[in-house]
Structure formats: structure tokens, C-alpha cells
mmCIF file of C-alpha atoms in Angstrom:
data_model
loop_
_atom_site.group_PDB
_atom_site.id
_atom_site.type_symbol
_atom_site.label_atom_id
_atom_site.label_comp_id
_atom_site.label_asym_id
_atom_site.label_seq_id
_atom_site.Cartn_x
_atom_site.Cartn_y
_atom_site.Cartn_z
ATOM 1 C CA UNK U 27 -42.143 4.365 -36.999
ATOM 2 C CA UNK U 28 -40.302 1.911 -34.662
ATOM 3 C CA UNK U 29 -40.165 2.129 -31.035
ATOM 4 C CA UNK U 30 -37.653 0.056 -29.451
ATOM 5 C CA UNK U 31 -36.611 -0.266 -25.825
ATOM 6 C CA UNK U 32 -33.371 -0.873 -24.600
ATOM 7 C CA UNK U 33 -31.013 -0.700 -21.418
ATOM 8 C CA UNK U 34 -31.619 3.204 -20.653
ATOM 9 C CA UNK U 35 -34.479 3.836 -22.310
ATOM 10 C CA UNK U 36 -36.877 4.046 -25.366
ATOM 11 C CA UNK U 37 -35.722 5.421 -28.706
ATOM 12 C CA UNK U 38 -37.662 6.039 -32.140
ATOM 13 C CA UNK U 39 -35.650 4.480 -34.626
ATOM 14 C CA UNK U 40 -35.763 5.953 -38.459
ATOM 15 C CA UNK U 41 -35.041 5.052 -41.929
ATOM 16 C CA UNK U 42 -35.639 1.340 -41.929
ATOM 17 C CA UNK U 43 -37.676 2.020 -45.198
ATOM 18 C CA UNK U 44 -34.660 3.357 -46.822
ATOM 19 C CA UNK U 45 -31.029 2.409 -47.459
ATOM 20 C CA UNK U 46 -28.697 4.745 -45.920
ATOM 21 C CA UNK U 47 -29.042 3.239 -42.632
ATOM 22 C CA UNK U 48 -30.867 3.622 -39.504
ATOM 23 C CA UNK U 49 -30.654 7.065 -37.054
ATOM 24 C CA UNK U 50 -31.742 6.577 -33.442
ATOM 25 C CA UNK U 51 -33.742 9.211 -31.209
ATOM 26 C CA UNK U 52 -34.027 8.438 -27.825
ATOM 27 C CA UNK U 53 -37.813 9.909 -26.845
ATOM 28 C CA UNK U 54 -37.790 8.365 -22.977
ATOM 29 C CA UNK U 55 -35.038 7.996 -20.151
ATOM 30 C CA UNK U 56 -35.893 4.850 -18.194
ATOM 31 C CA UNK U 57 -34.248 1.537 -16.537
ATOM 32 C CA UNK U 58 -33.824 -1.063 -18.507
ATOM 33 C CA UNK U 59 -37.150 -1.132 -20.816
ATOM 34 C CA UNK U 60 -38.572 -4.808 -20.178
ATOM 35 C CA UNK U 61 -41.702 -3.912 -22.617
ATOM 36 C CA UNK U 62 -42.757 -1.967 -25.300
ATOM 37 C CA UNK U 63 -46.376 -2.139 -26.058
ATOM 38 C CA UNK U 64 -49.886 -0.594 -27.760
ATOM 39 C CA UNK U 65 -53.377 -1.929 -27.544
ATOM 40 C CA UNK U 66 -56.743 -2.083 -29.254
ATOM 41 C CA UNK U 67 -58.183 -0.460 -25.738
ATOM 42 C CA UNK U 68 -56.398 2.963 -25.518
ATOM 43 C CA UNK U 69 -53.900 4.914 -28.119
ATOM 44 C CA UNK U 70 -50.628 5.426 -27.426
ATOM 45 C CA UNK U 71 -47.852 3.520 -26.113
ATOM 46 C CA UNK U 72 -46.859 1.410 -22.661
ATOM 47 C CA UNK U 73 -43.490 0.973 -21.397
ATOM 48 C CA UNK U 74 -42.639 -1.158 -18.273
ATOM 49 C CA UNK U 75 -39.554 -0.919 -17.143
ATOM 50 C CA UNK U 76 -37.112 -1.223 -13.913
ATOM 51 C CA UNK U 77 -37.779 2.550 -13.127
ATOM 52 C CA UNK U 78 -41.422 2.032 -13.643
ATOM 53 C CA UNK U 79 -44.588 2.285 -15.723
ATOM 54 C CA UNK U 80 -44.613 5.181 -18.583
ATOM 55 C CA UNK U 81 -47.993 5.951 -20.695
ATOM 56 C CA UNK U 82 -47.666 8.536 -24.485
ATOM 57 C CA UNK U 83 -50.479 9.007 -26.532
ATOM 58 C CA UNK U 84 -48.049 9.947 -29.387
ATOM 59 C CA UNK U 85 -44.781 8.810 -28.393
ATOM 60 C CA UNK U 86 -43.173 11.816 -27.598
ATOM 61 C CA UNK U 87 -44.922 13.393 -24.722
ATOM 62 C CA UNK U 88 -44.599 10.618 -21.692
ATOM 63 C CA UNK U 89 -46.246 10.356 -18.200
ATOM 64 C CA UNK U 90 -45.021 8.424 -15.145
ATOM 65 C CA UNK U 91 -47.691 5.904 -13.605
ATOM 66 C CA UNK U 92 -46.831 6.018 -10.224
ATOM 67 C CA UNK U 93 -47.283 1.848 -9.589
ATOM 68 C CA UNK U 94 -46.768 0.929 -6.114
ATOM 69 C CA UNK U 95 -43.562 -1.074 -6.821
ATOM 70 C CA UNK U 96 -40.896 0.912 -8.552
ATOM 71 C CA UNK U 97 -39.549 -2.151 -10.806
ATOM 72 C CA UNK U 98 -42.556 -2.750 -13.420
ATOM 73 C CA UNK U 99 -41.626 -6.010 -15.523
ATOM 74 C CA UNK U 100 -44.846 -6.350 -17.841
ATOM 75 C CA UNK U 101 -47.989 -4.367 -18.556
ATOM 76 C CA UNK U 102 -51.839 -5.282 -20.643
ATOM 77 C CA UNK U 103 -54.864 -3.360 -21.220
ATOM 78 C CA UNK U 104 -58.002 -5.409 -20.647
ATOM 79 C CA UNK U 105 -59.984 -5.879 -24.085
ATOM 80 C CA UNK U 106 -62.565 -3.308 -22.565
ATOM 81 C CA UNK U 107 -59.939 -0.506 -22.247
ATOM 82 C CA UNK U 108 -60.986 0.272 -19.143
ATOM 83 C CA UNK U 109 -58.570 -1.038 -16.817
ATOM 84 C CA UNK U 110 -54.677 -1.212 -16.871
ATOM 85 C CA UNK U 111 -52.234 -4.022 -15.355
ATOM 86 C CA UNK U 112 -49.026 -4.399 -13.825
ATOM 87 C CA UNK U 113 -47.179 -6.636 -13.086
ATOM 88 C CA UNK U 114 -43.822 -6.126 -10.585
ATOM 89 C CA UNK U 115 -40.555 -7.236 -8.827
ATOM 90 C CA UNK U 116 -41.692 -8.746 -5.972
ATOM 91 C CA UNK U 117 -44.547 -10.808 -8.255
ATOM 92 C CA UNK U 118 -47.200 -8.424 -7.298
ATOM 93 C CA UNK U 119 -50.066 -7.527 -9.922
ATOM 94 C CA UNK U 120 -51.473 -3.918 -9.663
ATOM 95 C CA UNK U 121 -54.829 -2.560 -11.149
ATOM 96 C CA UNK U 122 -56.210 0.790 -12.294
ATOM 97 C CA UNK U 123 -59.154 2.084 -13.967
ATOM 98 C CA UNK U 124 -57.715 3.307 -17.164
ATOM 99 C CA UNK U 125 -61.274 4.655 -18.409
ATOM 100 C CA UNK U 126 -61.224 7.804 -16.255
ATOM 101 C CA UNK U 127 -58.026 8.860 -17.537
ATOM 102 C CA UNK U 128 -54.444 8.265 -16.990
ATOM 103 C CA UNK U 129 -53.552 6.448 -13.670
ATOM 104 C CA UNK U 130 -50.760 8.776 -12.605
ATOM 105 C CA UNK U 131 -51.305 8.858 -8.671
ATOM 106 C CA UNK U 132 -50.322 5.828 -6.811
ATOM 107 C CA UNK U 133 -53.552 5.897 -5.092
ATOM 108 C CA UNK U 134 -55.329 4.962 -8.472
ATOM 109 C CA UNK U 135 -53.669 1.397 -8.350
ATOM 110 C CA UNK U 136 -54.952 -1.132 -6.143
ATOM 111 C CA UNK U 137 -52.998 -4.681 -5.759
ATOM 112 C CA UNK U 138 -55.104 -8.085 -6.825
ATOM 113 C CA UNK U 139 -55.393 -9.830 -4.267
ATOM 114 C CA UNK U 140 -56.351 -12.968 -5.861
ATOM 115 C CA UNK U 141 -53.164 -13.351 -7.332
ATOM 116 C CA UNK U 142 -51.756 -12.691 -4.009
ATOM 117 C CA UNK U 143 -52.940 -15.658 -2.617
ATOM 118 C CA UNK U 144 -51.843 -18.236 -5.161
ATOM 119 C CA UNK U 145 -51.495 -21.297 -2.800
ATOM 120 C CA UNK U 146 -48.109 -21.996 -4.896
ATOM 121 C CA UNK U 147 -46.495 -19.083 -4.482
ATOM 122 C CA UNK U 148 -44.335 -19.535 -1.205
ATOM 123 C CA UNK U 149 -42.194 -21.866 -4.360
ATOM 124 C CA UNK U 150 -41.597 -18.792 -6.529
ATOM 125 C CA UNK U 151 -37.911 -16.859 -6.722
ATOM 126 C CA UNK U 152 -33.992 -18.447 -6.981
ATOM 127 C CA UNK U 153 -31.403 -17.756 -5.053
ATOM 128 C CA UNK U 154 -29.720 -15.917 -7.106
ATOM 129 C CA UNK U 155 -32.292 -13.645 -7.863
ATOM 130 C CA UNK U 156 -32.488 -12.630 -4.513
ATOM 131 C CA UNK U 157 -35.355 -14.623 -3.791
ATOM 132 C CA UNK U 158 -37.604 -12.939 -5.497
ATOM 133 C CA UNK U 159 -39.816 -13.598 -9.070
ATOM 134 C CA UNK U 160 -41.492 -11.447 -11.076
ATOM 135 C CA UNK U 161 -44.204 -10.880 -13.784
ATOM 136 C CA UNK U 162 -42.500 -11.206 -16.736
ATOM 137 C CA UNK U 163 -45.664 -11.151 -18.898
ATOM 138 C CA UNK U 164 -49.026 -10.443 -19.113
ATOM 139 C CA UNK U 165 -51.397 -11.267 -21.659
ATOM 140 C CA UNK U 166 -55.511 -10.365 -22.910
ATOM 141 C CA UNK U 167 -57.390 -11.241 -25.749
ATOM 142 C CA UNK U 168 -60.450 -9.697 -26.972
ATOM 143 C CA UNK U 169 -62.101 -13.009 -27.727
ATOM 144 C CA UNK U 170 -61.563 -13.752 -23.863
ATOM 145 C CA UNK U 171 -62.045 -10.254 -22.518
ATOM 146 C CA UNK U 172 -62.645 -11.182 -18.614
ATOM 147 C CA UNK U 173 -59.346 -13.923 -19.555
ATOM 148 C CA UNK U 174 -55.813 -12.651 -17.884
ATOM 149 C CA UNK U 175 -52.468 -14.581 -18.262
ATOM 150 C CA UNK U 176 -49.445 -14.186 -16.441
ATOM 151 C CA UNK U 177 -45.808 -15.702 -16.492
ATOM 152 C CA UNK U 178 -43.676 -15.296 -13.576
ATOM 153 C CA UNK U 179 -39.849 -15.721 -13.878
ATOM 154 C CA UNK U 180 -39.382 -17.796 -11.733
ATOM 155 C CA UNK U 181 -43.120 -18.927 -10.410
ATOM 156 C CA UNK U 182 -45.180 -20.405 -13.962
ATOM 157 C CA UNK U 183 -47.907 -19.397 -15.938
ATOM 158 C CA UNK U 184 -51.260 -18.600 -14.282
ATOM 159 C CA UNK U 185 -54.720 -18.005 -15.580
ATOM 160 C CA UNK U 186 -57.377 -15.928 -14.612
ATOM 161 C CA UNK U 187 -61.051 -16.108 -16.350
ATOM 162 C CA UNK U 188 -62.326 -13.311 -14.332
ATOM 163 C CA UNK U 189 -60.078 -10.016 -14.680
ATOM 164 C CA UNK U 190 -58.116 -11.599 -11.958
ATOM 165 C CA UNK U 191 -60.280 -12.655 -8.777
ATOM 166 C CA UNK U 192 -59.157 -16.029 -9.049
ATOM 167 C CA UNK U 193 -56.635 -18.424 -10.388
ATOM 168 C CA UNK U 194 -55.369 -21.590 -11.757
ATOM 169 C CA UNK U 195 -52.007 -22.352 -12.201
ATOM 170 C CA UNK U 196 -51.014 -24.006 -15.471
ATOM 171 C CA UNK U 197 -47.839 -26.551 -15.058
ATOM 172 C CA UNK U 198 -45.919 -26.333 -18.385
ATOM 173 C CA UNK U 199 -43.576 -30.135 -17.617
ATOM 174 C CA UNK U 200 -43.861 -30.278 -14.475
ATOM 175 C CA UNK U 201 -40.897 -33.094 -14.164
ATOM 176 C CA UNK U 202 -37.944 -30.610 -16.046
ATOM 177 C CA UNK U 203 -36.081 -28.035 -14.400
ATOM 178 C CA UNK U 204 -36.423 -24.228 -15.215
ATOM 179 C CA UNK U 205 -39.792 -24.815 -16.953
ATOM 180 C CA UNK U 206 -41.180 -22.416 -14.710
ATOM 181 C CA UNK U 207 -38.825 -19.927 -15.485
ATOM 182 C CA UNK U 208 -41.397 -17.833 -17.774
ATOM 183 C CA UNK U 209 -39.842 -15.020 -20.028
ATOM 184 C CA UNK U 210 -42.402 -14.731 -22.404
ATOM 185 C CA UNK U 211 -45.941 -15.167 -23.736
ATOM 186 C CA UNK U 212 -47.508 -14.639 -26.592
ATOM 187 C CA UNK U 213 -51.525 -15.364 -27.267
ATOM 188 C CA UNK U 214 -51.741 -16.304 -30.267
ATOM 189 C CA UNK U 215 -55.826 -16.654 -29.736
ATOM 190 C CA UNK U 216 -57.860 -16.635 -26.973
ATOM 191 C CA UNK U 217 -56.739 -20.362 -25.848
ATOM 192 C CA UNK U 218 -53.312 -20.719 -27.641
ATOM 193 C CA UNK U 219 -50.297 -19.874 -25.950
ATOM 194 C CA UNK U 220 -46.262 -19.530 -26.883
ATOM 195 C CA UNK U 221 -43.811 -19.722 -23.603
ATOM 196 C CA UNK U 222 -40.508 -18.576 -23.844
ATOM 197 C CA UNK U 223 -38.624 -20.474 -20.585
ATOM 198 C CA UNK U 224 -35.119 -21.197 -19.903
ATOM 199 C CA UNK U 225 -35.294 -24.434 -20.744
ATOM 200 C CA UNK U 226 -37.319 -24.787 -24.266
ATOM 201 C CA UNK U 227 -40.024 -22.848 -25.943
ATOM 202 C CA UNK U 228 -43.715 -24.701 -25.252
ATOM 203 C CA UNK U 229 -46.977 -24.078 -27.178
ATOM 204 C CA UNK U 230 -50.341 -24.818 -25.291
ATOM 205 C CA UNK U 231 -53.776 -24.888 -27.774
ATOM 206 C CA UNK U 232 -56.210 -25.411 -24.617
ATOM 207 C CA UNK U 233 -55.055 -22.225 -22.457
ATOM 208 C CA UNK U 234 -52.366 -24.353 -20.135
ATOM 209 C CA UNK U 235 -54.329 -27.099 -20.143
ATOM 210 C CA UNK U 236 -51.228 -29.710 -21.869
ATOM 211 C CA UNK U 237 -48.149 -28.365 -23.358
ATOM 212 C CA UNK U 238 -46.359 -29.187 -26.335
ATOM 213 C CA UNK U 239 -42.433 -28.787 -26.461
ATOM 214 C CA UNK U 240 -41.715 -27.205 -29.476
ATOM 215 C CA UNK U 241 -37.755 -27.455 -29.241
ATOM 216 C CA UNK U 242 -37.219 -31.061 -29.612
ATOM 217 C CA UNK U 243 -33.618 -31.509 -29.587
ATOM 218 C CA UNK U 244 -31.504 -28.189 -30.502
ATOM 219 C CA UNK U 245 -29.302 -27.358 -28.733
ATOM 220 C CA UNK U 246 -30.274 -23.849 -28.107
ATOM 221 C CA UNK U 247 -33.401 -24.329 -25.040
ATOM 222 C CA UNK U 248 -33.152 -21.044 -23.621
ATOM 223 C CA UNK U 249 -35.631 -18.879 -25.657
ATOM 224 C CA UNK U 250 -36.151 -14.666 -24.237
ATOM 225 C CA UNK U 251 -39.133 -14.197 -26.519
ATOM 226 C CA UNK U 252 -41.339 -15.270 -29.549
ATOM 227 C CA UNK U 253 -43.074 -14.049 -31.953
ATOM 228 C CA UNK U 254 -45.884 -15.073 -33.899
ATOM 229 C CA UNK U 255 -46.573 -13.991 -37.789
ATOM 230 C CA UNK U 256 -48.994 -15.429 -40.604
ATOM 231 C CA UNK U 257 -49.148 -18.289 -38.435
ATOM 232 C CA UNK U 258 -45.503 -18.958 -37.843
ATOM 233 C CA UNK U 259 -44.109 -19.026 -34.487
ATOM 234 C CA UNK U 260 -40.639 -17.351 -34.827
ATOM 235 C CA UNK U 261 -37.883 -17.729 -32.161
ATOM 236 C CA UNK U 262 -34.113 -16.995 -31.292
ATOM 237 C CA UNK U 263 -32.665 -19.518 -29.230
ATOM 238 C CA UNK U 264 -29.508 -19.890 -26.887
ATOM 239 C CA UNK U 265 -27.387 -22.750 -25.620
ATOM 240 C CA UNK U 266 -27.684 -20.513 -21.639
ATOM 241 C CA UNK U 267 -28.729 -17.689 -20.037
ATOM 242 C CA UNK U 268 -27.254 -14.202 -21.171
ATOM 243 C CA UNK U 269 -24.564 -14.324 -19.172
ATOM 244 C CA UNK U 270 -23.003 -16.979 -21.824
ATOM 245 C CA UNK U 271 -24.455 -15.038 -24.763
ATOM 246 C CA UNK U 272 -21.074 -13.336 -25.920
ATOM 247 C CA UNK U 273 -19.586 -17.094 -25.960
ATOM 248 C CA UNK U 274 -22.484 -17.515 -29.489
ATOM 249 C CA UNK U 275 -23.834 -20.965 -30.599
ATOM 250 C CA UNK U 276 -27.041 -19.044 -31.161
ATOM 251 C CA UNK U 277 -29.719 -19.964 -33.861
ATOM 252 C CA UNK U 278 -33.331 -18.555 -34.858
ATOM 253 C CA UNK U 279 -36.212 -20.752 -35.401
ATOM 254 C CA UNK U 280 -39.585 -21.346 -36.743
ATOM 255 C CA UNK U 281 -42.691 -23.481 -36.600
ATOM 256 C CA UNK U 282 -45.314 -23.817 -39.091
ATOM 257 C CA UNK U 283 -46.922 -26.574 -37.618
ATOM 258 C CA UNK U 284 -47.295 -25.288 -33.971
ATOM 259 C CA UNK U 285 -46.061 -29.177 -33.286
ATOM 260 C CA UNK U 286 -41.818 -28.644 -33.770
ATOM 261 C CA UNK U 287 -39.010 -25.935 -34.674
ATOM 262 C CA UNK U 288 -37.019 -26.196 -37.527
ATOM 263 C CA UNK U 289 -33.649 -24.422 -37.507
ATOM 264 C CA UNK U 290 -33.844 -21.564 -40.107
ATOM 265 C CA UNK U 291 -31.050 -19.129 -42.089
ATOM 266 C CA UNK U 292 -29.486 -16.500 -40.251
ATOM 267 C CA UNK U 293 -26.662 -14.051 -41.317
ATOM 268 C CA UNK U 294 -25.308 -14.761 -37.869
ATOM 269 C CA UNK U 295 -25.083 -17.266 -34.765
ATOM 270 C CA UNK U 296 -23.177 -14.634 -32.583
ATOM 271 C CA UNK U 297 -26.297 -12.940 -31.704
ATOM 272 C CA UNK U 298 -29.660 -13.504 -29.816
ATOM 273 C CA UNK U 299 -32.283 -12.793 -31.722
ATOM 274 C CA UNK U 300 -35.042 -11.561 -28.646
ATOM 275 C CA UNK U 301 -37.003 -8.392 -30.121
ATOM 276 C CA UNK U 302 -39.517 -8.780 -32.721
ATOM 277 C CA UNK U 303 -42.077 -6.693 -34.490
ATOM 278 C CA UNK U 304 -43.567 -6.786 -38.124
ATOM 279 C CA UNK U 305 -42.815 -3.623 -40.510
ATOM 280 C CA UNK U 306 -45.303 -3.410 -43.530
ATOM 281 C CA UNK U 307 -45.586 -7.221 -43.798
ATOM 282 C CA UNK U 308 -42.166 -8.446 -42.816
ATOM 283 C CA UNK U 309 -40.596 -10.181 -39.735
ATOM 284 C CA UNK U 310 -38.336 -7.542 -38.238
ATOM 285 C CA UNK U 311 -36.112 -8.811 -35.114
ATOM 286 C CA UNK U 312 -33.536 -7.371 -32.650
ATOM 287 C CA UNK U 313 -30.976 -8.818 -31.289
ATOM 288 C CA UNK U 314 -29.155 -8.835 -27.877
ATOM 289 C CA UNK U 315 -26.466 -6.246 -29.575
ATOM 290 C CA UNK U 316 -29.205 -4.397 -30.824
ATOM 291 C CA UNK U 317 -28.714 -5.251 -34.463
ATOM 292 C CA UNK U 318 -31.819 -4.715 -36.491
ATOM 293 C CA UNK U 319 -32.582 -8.059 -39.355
ATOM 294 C CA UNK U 320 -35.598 -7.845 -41.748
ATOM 295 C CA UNK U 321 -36.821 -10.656 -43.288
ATOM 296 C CA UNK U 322 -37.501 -9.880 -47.171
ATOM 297 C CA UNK U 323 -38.261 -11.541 -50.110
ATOM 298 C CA UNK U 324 -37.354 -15.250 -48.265
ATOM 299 C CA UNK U 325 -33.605 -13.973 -46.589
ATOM 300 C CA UNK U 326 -32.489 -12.019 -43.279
ATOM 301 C CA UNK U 327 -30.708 -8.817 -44.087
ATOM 302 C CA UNK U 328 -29.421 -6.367 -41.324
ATOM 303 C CA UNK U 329 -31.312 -2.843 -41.920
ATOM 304 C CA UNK U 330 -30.127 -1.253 -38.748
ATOM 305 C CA UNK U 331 -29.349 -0.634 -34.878
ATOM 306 C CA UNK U 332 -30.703 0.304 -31.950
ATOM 307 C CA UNK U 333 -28.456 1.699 -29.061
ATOM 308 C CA UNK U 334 -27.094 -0.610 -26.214
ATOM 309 C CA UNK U 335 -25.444 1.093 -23.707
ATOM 310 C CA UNK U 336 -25.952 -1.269 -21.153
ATOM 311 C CA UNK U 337 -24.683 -5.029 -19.649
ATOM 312 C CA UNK U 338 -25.673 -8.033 -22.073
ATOM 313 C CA UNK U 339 -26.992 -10.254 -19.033
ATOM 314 C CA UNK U 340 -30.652 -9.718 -18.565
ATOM 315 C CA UNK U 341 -30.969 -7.311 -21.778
ATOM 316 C CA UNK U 342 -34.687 -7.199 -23.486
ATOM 317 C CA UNK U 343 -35.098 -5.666 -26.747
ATOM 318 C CA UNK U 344 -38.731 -4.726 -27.375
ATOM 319 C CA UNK U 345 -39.778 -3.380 -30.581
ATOM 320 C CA UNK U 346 -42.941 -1.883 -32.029
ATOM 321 C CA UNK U 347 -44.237 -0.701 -35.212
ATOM 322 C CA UNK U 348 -46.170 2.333 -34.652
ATOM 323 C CA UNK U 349 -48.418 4.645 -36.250
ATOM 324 C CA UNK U 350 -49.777 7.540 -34.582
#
């Protein structure tokens, strides 16, 4: 089934294998759902959102974990299973241990204090977000298990080799503006990385090491999120930030190379496409209306919807695929 987040919640969405259309069933109220995810560690699935952190083992009975900070941008399960991260509005990163059972007291989290004291972090924040960042995303791999990554919006992407004692921050270009304005990672190993910034999409083979820009010159730099399939890096891309989005000029993209993007078909350049999931073998995406394309037998055709109640500027649209 697919579990997608949107601006008031989670919902299981239905039908998308056959062709009357989609139905929606919203199985969690919560604040603007930034994530939607499931790990090899524990079952079940992980929602972060502005109201919070929320753990189900099936998706449809939920449980609050009580993080310290109320607004919960990103969550990961270390390889092991064993412990459980957040990250928050202010950039704070919380730990539990996940092995013992569900973290649902507050007391079970403790803040890392090595990321607190990234020397760089007096930079992090804008203006007009208040002056404050956050952890957008958070990343493991089992091939790295002691290996954390983190993007902060706006602070950078920062690595950790030792479940997150200590850090090194990884400078994407450090001479453009707004490449530290991290929406996004994906691993796509251990040392390759995909980040989504506000100004271009960047792939990394030597965890942060050197970047390459994988935009070149589109027109579209913004990029919300990637996703990567069969070796293809897929992308929607935007001319601004969201608060432009109804004005269009939008495009998807894809590299096969992992060295450029090439501009690819889409029924539509109104929309964003910025949630992505794969559904028995295909590319499935959502976009910042919450339209639902599939990609099929080489073309993108809409299958469905998922609910948007909410404002356009700031909107995620997480997706999963999952099987109980």
C-alpha cells in the first residue's frame, strides 16, 4: 500500500494498481508530515513532522515519541536497529535506544552533543526563517553502520563516522549562494550522496569529500527532493522556492551518468514533482498539488491524488510503498 504524508497528516492511499482511480484514508493527524519512512532495523513506519515524531508497526495503530523539541524535521534508524534519530527545529539531533522498545517518554531521548558543538554552527539560520535551521535530513547505510549524515536547511551537510560523537562538515560550493540550504539527501551507497539545495542538485561519490553539480544550466536550480532508481537519479526541479511554485516553469529530470541532468517528458510543467517512491518496479512521484504520476512502460501517466489541504509554500510530499 502507499503511505503518503501531506500538510495535516498521513493517509493510506488505494487503488493505484487499478483503474478507477485512487481513494484516500487518512490513518494519522499530524503537522505538516516532513517524512515518511521504514527501515531494515525495526518494522513499521516513521513519521517526522512539525507536531512531532510518530512510530506504527502496521500503519494503523500510531504512538507519539515524545522528542524534546516539538517540530521533528527528519528521522533514521542506525543499521543496528538499536538506536533512533532526530533531528529538530532549532538544528538539534536527539538519540534513543530503540532496542528496548519504543522511545515514548521524553526522558528516553538524550541530545548529541557532538553535533552541538559544530564550530560552524553560530553561521546556520536566515532571517527569514526566524533565525533558525533545521535537520532536514538524516541518512545511514548498512555498509557504514557507525556512518551518520545530516543536512541542515540552512547550515550544510555534516558527517559523522561514529554514531555521532564527532563531526566534519562537508562544503558542497562553497563560493555559490544557498548551497547550504540542504532539503534533501539521498545515500545512494555508503559514500555516494544526492543533495537537493536551493540552488542546484549536487552528487558527491567520496562522502562530501568534492561535489559534482549535476544541474548544469536549467533553469529550474531549486530541487525539494531526489530520488534514486536502477541507478538513475530522478529529480523535479523549480525556477524558486515554493512560494513562486503556482507561477510553473517546472521540469523533472534524470541522470544516468551521476555526471549531468537531462530534461525528461512530463505530462505537465505546472507542478513540482517532490515525492517519490517505487510501486512494483516503477518510478511513482508526487507532486506539490498532490497529483500522483507513474512511470510505465517508458511515459508518465497520472494514477491518482493525495489530499492537500494545506499552503503550497514549504509543502513536502513523502511517499512510501509499504508492505506489512
Amino acid at each position: 500500500m502507499l503511505i503518503a504524508g501531506s500538510d495535516d497528516g498521513v493517509y493510506r492511499i488505494s487503488g493505484l494498481r487499478e483503474s478507477g482511480g485512487t481513494t484516500a484514508e487518512k490513518l494519522l493527524d499530524a503537522e505538516k508530515v516532513f517524512r515518511v519512512e521504514q527501515f531494515d532495523g525495526p518494522d513499521g513506519l516513521f513519521v517526522a513532522a512539525k507536531s512531532g515524531v510518530y512510530y506504527s508497526p502496521d500503519g494503523d495503530e500510531w504512538t507519539t515519541l515524545s522528542v524534546p523539541d516539538e517540530e521533528v524535521y527528519s528521522v533514521t534508524v542506525a543499521p543496528s536497529g538499536e538506536r533512533l534519530y532526530a533531528g529538530t527545529r532549532p538544528a538539534r539531533l536527539f538519540v534513543a535506544d530503540f532496542g528496548s522498545g519504543v522511545p515514548s517518554d521524553g526522558e528516553a531521548w538524550a541530545e548529541v552533543v557532538g553535533f552541538r558543538e559544530l564550530r560552524d554552527r553560530i553561521d546556520w539560520g536566515l532571517d527569514r526563517h526566524d533565525g533558525l535551521a533545521q535537520i532536514r535530513s538524516l541518512r545511514t547505510h548498512p555498509d557504514a553502520p557507525e556512518r551518520l549524515v545530516a543536512g541542515v536547511e540552512v547550515g550544510g551537510v555534516h558527517v559523522s563516522d561514529d554514531g555521532g560523537e564527532n563531526w566534519r562538515s562537508r562544503c558542497i560550493d562553497c563560493d555559490a549562494p544557498h548551497t547550504d540550504d540542504i532539503h534533501h539527501l539521498v545515500l545512494e551507497d555508503e559514500g555516494t550522496i544526492v543533495a537537493s539545495t536551493g540552488s542546484g542538485l549536487y552528487r558527491s561519490t567520496d562522502v562530501g569529500r568534492t561535489w559534482t553539480r549535476l544541474d548544469g544550466d536549467h533553469d529550474q536550480r531549486y530541487f525539494r527532493g531526489a530520488f534514486v532508481h536502477d541507478g538513475t537519479v530522478y529529480a523535479g526541479g523549480a525556477p524558486a522556492s515554493s512560494s513562486s511554485w503556482e507561477e510553473g516553469n517546472h521540469a523533472l529530470f534524470a541522470s544516468h551518468d551521476g555526471k549531468s541532468l537531462e530534461r525528461i517528458s512530463f505530462p505537465t510543467s505546472d507542478e513540482v514533482a517532490i515525492g517519490w517512491c517505487a510501486v512494483d518496479g516503477d518510478v511513482l512521484t508526487a507532486t506539490h498539488r498532490g497529483t500522483l504520476f507513474r512511470h510505465r512502460s517508458g511515459d508518465w501517466e497520472t494514477v491518482g491524488s493525495v489530499p492537500t489541504p494545506g499552503r503550497v509554500r514549504g509543502r513536502y510530499m513523502p511517499l512510501t510503498w509499504y508492505e506489512p
